[in-house]
XYZ file of C-alpha atoms in Angstrom:
473
model
C 12.596 -48.069 -4.793
C 9.640 -45.646 -3.439
C 8.167 -43.498 -6.494
C 9.369 -39.975 -6.177
C 7.180 -37.381 -5.060
C 6.992 -33.471 -4.960
C 6.249 -31.341 -1.743
C 3.850 -28.354 -1.475
C 4.127 -26.463 1.653
C 0.976 -23.084 3.038
C 2.546 -20.930 5.357
C -0.733 -19.396 6.144
C -2.701 -16.843 8.463
C -3.315 -19.755 11.137
C -1.035 -23.087 10.080
C 1.348 -23.921 8.126
C 0.330 -27.430 5.791
C 1.796 -29.492 3.932
C 1.568 -32.010 1.517
C 3.249 -34.596 -1.255
C 1.654 -36.076 -4.196
C 3.191 -39.039 -6.857
C 3.124 -38.701 -10.351
C -0.326 -39.525 -11.228
C -1.235 -36.466 -8.550
C -2.071 -38.229 -5.851
C -1.740 -37.407 -1.854
C 0.649 -38.875 -0.360
C 1.634 -37.125 2.745
C -0.506 -34.138 4.481
C 0.220 -32.751 7.917
C -0.207 -29.493 9.839
C 1.048 -27.174 12.596
C -1.284 -25.059 14.159
C 0.402 -21.847 15.483
C -2.192 -21.418 18.797
C -2.519 -25.135 19.447
C 0.762 -26.607 18.692
C 2.921 -23.242 19.453
C 1.174 -22.235 22.636
C 5.016 -20.549 23.351
C 4.286 -17.569 21.037
C 0.386 -16.463 22.089
C -1.090 -15.403 19.273
C -4.525 -15.524 18.657
C -5.670 -16.854 15.192
C -1.671 -16.985 14.373
C -1.264 -13.484 14.952
C -1.057 -10.340 17.481
C -3.833 -7.680 17.593
C -2.347 -4.843 18.984
C -3.837 -1.962 21.234
C -4.642 0.359 18.315
C -6.664 -2.096 16.675
C -5.478 -1.357 13.388
C -1.727 -2.714 13.472
C -1.652 -6.580 12.989
C 1.321 -8.843 13.242
C 2.542 -12.595 13.511
C 6.180 -13.430 14.728
C 8.629 -14.219 12.353
C 10.760 -17.402 14.240
C 6.733 -19.214 15.108
C 6.803 -19.658 11.523
C 10.796 -21.340 11.439
C 9.908 -23.231 14.308
C 6.847 -24.249 12.596
C 8.979 -25.827 9.579
C 11.259 -27.277 12.354
C 8.160 -29.000 13.742
C 6.530 -29.997 10.636
C 10.078 -31.789 9.146
C 10.734 -33.774 13.030
C 6.906 -35.187 12.581
C 7.710 -36.245 8.987
C 10.578 -37.691 9.615
C 9.014 -39.683 12.506
C 6.184 -40.936 10.254
C 9.070 -42.528 8.191
C 8.750 -40.182 5.464
C 10.694 -40.531 3.088
C 12.594 -36.787 2.093
C 15.023 -38.964 -0.718
C 12.226 -39.077 -2.903
C 11.846 -35.586 -3.001
C 12.620 -34.302 -6.464
C 11.144 -30.693 -5.836
C 9.029 -28.566 -3.723
C 7.314 -25.041 -3.796
C 4.261 -23.742 -1.740
C 2.415 -20.309 -1.126
C 2.634 -17.677 1.706
C -0.192 -15.281 3.208
C 0.302 -12.596 0.334
C 0.634 -8.891 1.323
C 3.509 -10.557 4.904
C 6.720 -8.954 5.001
C 9.604 -9.923 6.595
C 13.098 -8.691 7.199
C 16.549 -10.136 7.216
C 19.719 -8.118 9.245
C 22.489 -7.517 7.712
C 24.529 -10.651 8.136
C 21.874 -12.771 7.814
C 22.888 -14.341 4.387
C 25.794 -16.043 6.068
C 23.920 -17.523 8.548
C 21.512 -18.664 6.140
C 24.287 -20.057 4.000
C 25.399 -21.810 6.719
C 22.796 -22.786 9.399
C 24.444 -26.185 11.194
C 22.082 -29.137 10.992
C 22.494 -30.027 13.883
C 20.322 -27.081 15.015
C 16.826 -26.787 14.633
C 16.576 -24.141 11.945
C 14.900 -21.651 14.424
C 17.787 -21.774 16.503
C 19.828 -20.564 13.807
C 17.892 -17.853 12.779
C 17.014 -16.466 15.668
C 18.915 -13.092 15.543
C 18.143 -12.620 11.722
C 15.323 -10.278 11.373
C 15.491 -7.077 11.897
C 11.830 -6.487 12.230
C 11.298 -9.567 15.248
C 6.963 -9.353 14.253
C 5.918 -9.163 10.623
C 3.090 -6.691 9.816
C 0.644 -9.088 7.872
C -2.722 -9.252 5.442
C -4.819 -8.162 8.288
C -2.556 -4.558 9.060
C -4.831 -1.471 8.809
C -2.315 0.807 9.631
C -0.936 2.524 7.204
C -3.572 4.843 6.097
C -1.203 7.651 5.730
C 1.249 5.914 3.851
C -0.920 4.950 1.128
C -2.140 8.831 0.812
C 1.204 9.697 0.449
C 2.005 7.373 -2.135
C -1.343 7.700 -4.828
C 0.013 11.640 -3.879
C 3.273 10.798 -4.935
C 2.728 9.171 -8.738
C -0.361 10.796 -9.232
C -3.345 9.856 -7.799
C -4.963 6.401 -7.461
C -5.444 5.380 -10.865
C -2.606 6.114 -12.055
C -1.291 3.639 -9.299
C -3.441 1.337 -10.146
C -2.279 1.455 -13.793
C 1.151 1.201 -12.876
C 0.978 -1.781 -10.147
C -2.455 -3.319 -10.874
C -4.175 -1.725 -7.701
C -4.870 1.474 -5.977
C -2.910 1.726 -2.725
C -3.912 -0.622 0.444
C -3.460 -0.424 3.481
C -2.361 -4.488 3.119
C 0.220 -4.060 0.887
C 3.728 -4.474 1.387
C 5.268 -0.707 -0.283
C 2.962 0.954 2.403
C 4.029 -1.403 5.119
C 7.496 -0.349 4.449
C 7.088 2.757 4.278
C 5.899 2.700 8.156
C 8.680 1.234 9.247
C 11.116 3.888 7.455
C 9.088 6.390 8.720
C 8.842 5.668 12.231
C 12.292 2.957 12.641
C 14.454 4.013 10.276
C 17.776 2.837 12.651
C 15.812 -0.240 11.821
C 15.277 -0.202 8.048
C 18.651 0.627 7.021
C 20.032 -2.613 9.627
C 17.602 -4.433 7.047
C 19.666 -6.112 4.035
C 16.641 -8.028 2.813
C 13.036 -7.574 2.320
C 11.197 -10.868 1.438
C 7.266 -11.681 1.748
C 6.252 -14.740 3.824
C 6.047 -16.447 0.167
C 9.823 -15.277 -0.376
C 10.917 -16.120 2.938
C 10.037 -19.687 2.791
C 11.682 -20.319 0.008
C 14.709 -18.730 1.073
C 14.506 -21.090 4.220
C 15.112 -23.939 1.814
C 17.397 -22.340 -0.585
C 19.560 -21.689 1.746
C 19.876 -18.264 0.004
C 17.218 -15.000 -0.648
C 15.119 -16.223 -2.883
C 13.222 -13.521 -5.486
C 9.634 -12.416 -5.209
C 8.057 -13.813 -7.805
C 6.183 -11.500 -10.279
C 2.705 -12.667 -8.914
C 3.203 -12.555 -5.214
C 5.522 -9.278 -6.004
C 1.934 -7.478 -8.300
C 0.598 -7.105 -4.398
C 2.847 -4.719 -3.122
C 1.569 -1.306 -4.703
C 5.829 -1.375 -5.852
C 5.699 -3.816 -9.151
C 4.839 -2.819 -12.817
C 2.647 -5.464 -13.693
C 3.039 -4.439 -17.268
C 6.819 -4.403 -17.918
C 7.547 -6.705 -14.694
C 10.151 -4.202 -13.047
C 9.971 -1.940 -9.429
C 8.349 1.186 -10.272
C 10.929 3.909 -9.671
C 8.269 6.552 -8.167
C 6.939 3.639 -5.930
C 10.008 2.669 -4.593
C 11.221 6.230 -4.475
C 7.489 7.112 -2.908
C 8.443 4.530 0.039
C 11.951 4.235 1.387
C 15.423 4.991 -0.322
C 17.118 2.693 -1.386
C 14.319 0.150 -1.631
C 15.456 -2.156 -5.095
C 18.471 -3.107 -3.646
C 16.768 -4.596 -0.244
C 14.097 -6.396 -2.948
C 15.861 -8.042 -5.408
C 15.125 -8.536 -8.632
C 11.536 -9.923 -9.413
C 11.477 -13.510 -11.224
C 8.955 -15.691 -12.946
C 6.440 -17.486 -10.983
C 7.220 -20.846 -12.028
C 11.480 -19.729 -11.825
C 13.460 -23.072 -10.542
C 15.577 -20.966 -7.795
C 18.286 -23.821 -7.442
C 18.667 -26.902 -5.448
C 17.744 -27.380 -1.496
C 19.945 -26.038 1.221
C 22.490 -28.857 2.377
C 21.095 -28.166 5.458
C 17.949 -30.094 4.739
C 20.315 -32.831 3.180
C 22.097 -33.394 6.114
C 19.695 -33.137 8.824
C 16.182 -35.013 7.018
C 17.907 -36.643 3.717
C 17.113 -34.967 1.020
C 18.420 -35.479 -2.169
C 20.874 -33.140 -2.654
C 19.282 -32.687 -6.507
C 15.453 -31.819 -5.065
C 14.983 -28.434 -6.926
C 13.575 -25.375 -5.177
C 10.544 -23.628 -7.685
C 9.993 -20.134 -6.799
C 6.514 -19.309 -4.403
C 3.866 -17.091 -4.133
C 1.042 -15.645 -2.820
C -1.835 -17.995 -1.726
C -3.981 -15.739 -3.764
C -2.109 -16.986 -7.136
C -1.335 -20.245 -6.160
C -5.446 -20.644 -5.911
C -5.864 -19.596 -9.737
C -2.876 -22.193 -10.087
C -4.116 -25.235 -7.828
C -7.929 -24.476 -10.183
C -5.981 -24.914 -12.945
C -8.097 -21.908 -14.143
C -7.008 -21.082 -17.852
C -7.976 -18.283 -20.197
C -11.795 -16.777 -19.179
C -12.377 -19.170 -16.449
C -13.404 -17.431 -13.390
C -13.742 -18.877 -10.065
C -15.568 -17.764 -6.735
C -14.592 -18.734 -3.379
C -18.118 -18.391 -0.746
C -16.270 -17.601 2.324
C -16.554 -15.243 5.167
C -15.363 -12.982 2.628
C -16.279 -13.711 -0.884
C -13.069 -13.669 -3.541
C -12.988 -14.119 -7.366
C -10.226 -15.276 -9.294
C -10.016 -14.049 -13.306
C -7.430 -15.016 -15.784
C -7.321 -11.990 -18.132
C -5.414 -11.470 -20.693
C -6.439 -7.427 -21.181
C -6.831 -6.291 -17.751
C -8.039 -2.757 -17.211
C -7.067 -1.846 -13.620
C -9.495 -0.256 -11.655
C -9.834 1.588 -8.517
C -11.736 -1.569 -6.850
C -10.279 -4.791 -7.294
C -6.560 -5.873 -8.046
C -4.722 -6.925 -11.035
C -2.249 -9.860 -10.485
C 0.354 -11.073 -12.669
C -0.655 -14.354 -13.719
C 1.649 -17.372 -12.163
C 1.042 -19.623 -14.365
C 1.587 -17.721 -17.917
C 4.056 -14.899 -17.110
C 2.013 -12.963 -20.269
C -1.369 -12.804 -19.047
C -2.702 -11.647 -15.744
C -5.513 -12.669 -12.614
C -8.050 -10.378 -11.344
C -8.685 -10.674 -7.688
C -12.233 -9.312 -6.058
C -12.807 -9.235 -2.915
C -16.418 -8.429 -0.917
C -16.991 -8.521 2.608
C -20.485 -9.198 2.883
C -19.516 -12.725 2.315
C -21.135 -16.272 4.075
C -22.125 -14.229 7.383
C -24.799 -12.338 5.543
C -26.020 -15.149 3.744
C -26.466 -17.328 7.301
C -28.045 -14.080 8.719
C -30.312 -14.180 5.737
C -30.967 -18.096 6.313
C -31.732 -17.461 10.108
C -33.994 -14.530 9.232
C -36.303 -16.179 6.556
C -35.099 -20.110 5.812
C -35.495 -21.013 10.151
C -31.624 -21.461 10.101
C -31.869 -24.666 7.580
C -29.707 -24.930 4.525
C -32.666 -26.857 3.206
C -35.407 -24.819 3.637
C -33.071 -21.830 2.462
C -32.539 -24.061 -0.965
C -36.080 -25.105 -1.066
C -37.036 -21.292 -1.537
C -34.351 -20.544 -3.537
C -36.119 -22.829 -6.148
C -39.495 -21.741 -6.039
C -38.635 -18.483 -7.604
C -37.390 -17.498 -11.027
C -34.976 -16.911 -12.294
C -34.648 -12.776 -12.666
C -36.863 -12.686 -9.326
C -39.595 -10.992 -10.844
C -37.466 -7.743 -11.395
C -37.023 -7.624 -7.283
C -33.697 -6.466 -6.672
C -31.100 -6.459 -3.489
C -28.348 -5.880 -2.340
C -27.011 -6.869 1.423
C -24.055 -5.296 3.095
C -24.219 -5.520 7.205
C -20.734 -4.046 7.739
C -19.001 -1.454 5.041
C -18.416 -3.140 1.837
C -14.935 -3.294 0.178
C -16.224 -3.813 -3.619
C -18.152 -1.112 -4.078
C -17.674 0.690 -0.953
C -21.495 0.817 0.529
C -23.705 -0.600 3.478
C -26.971 -1.223 4.657
C -29.682 -3.444 2.523
C -31.366 -2.194 -0.213
C -33.704 -3.338 -2.032
C -35.571 -2.558 -5.043
C -38.727 -3.560 -6.693
C -39.504 -4.582 -10.293
C -40.941 -0.670 -10.734
C -36.956 0.474 -9.559
C -38.796 1.806 -6.685
C -37.030 0.833 -3.395
C -39.143 -1.036 -0.972
C -38.382 -1.864 2.875
C -38.949 -5.430 3.321
C -39.625 -8.784 0.166
C -41.036 -11.925 1.085
C -39.200 -14.448 2.543
C -38.311 -16.299 -0.340
C -37.913 -13.097 -3.203
C -35.663 -11.824 0.361
C -33.332 -14.836 -0.641
C -33.300 -14.508 -4.374
C -33.071 -11.025 -4.214
C -29.501 -11.838 -2.026
C -28.110 -14.643 -3.825
C -28.693 -13.019 -7.349
C -27.632 -9.187 -6.266
C -24.007 -10.525 -4.936
C -23.535 -12.559 -8.149
C -24.961 -9.500 -10.301
C -22.542 -7.645 -7.986
C -19.671 -10.449 -8.703
C -20.473 -10.093 -12.860
C -20.218 -6.315 -13.191
C -17.480 -5.505 -11.375
C -15.427 -8.260 -13.027
C -16.415 -6.720 -16.515
C -15.063 -3.364 -14.993
C -11.700 -4.832 -14.620
C -11.755 -6.418 -18.572
C -13.394 -9.503 -17.690
C -15.735 -10.831 -20.911
C -18.202 -13.539 -19.921
C -17.939 -16.043 -22.815
C -20.933 -18.604 -23.149
C -18.593 -21.538 -22.422
C -17.689 -20.059 -18.936
C -17.993 -21.918 -16.151
C -18.161 -20.898 -12.254
C -16.245 -23.167 -10.137
C -17.104 -22.388 -5.873
C -17.316 -23.872 -2.425
C -19.430 -22.935 0.282
C -22.774 -23.455 -0.322
C -24.857 -26.194 -2.322
C -26.480 -23.356 -4.511
C -25.310 -24.657 -8.052
C -28.299 -23.587 -9.637
C -28.101 -19.816 -8.230
C -25.186 -19.384 -11.231
C -27.235 -20.009 -14.024
C -28.485 -16.508 -14.747
C -24.536 -15.741 -14.226
C -22.848 -18.198 -16.068
C -26.029 -18.178 -19.296
C -25.952 -21.405 -18.813
C -29.351 -23.427 -19.246
C -30.793 -26.191 -17.349
C -29.902 -28.987 -18.454
C -26.583 -27.895 -19.676
C -26.057 -27.425 -15.294
C -27.462 -31.243 -15.022
C -25.267 -32.569 -17.882
C -21.784 -30.900 -16.059
C -23.057 -31.367 -12.666
C -20.887 -34.120 -11.436
C -17.649 -32.397 -12.893
C -18.374 -28.780 -11.108
C -18.511 -30.843 -7.973
C -15.355 -32.330 -7.984
C -14.010 -28.427 -8.533
C -15.061 -27.922 -5.697
C -14.439 -30.852 -3.771
C -11.050 -30.377 -4.904
C -11.629 -25.739 -4.180
C -12.730 -27.488 -0.470
C -9.187 -29.439 0.095
C -7.541 -26.177 -0.559
C -9.375 -24.018 1.611
C -9.010 -26.932 4.536
């Protein structure tokens, strides 16, 4: 008899991924469906449609459903033992939203196991192309929301963030203002995460606290919808959203559709899905006081915070692991592309040369400091290259080795400063996990550790880097 296993799903921007682990957390199966390559009939680029205004960005809902059909059929063909799955959960790209047409709940509950899911659900969505996190077309709705609740800082104090164009409340407000008949025809609004859970549950899955706190609608302290925010976006919105739940909630057993079509056990449990950012915090097993840094195209900070202070920059979300705690999220647009440009300019395009140059300079860079923004930064809102010498005088250039350390130290100092603004307190036992560049030594000044400490813990840090890289793939 095969050992029990657990499934994790990731409904991301470019692909749908699945992973199965056993009770010892060993990976026993993994697969993916790449939207552009495996579902060319939807004609997406990078999994999305970029509209003519270059601001509106959407993805077809049925593409996500058909991808689920496809990956389940692949698993079935491989001989995967669905009957051994005890529970499943997953993540969805944060801030995307799905609009269920009136009457869809009955279709979802009664789908025929003889048909692929996408065929049964093709008429269930009042908005066929879902707005996603890349959308930036709701500036007027953001302004109206902040004004309605008393300003940007007050909105951040309620919901954890000032108004952002990609956030779901503002996307809903746009749909209501431009297509009120479509809004009125909608009986339920899901996030991508709760939409994915709904597919497995055979009923509308609730939005979890953590993903729900990225909507500009949830009171993060009381974990209920904010009436003032709801009213500012659209009428009757609370009923369309349903009641939010803790991120670790067991929602119920799997839909009979999956037992009949694929052989899942009827006892297989569906655990609430959450957003991709909260899932990263949970997947990295962060605890109170920990900080995780992802060095990617955009750099992202994940922080576990007990007593947050919402600000105009960054986001405070409900913690997916501990409902009484919080997580902070900071995103920096000038990430790996900025580092790659300095590598090309100062190290002949070689990371080895880059690392040697970094190692040849001392922590603190003898007082030389730089801030590097090729494109308008999110946090802070700034652009351009700004270099300062040890006398706090602005200068036009640095020697190559100084430039490289100024870049790395400037980026990490900015991360620390903005993390502390959100309530993070640097502790002596802080560990920074990050993926991307092999620049562990560049974090020493940030984490306030000695070189001996880093040498002693290097293996543990590298293992966590590998773990995070697997999550990012």
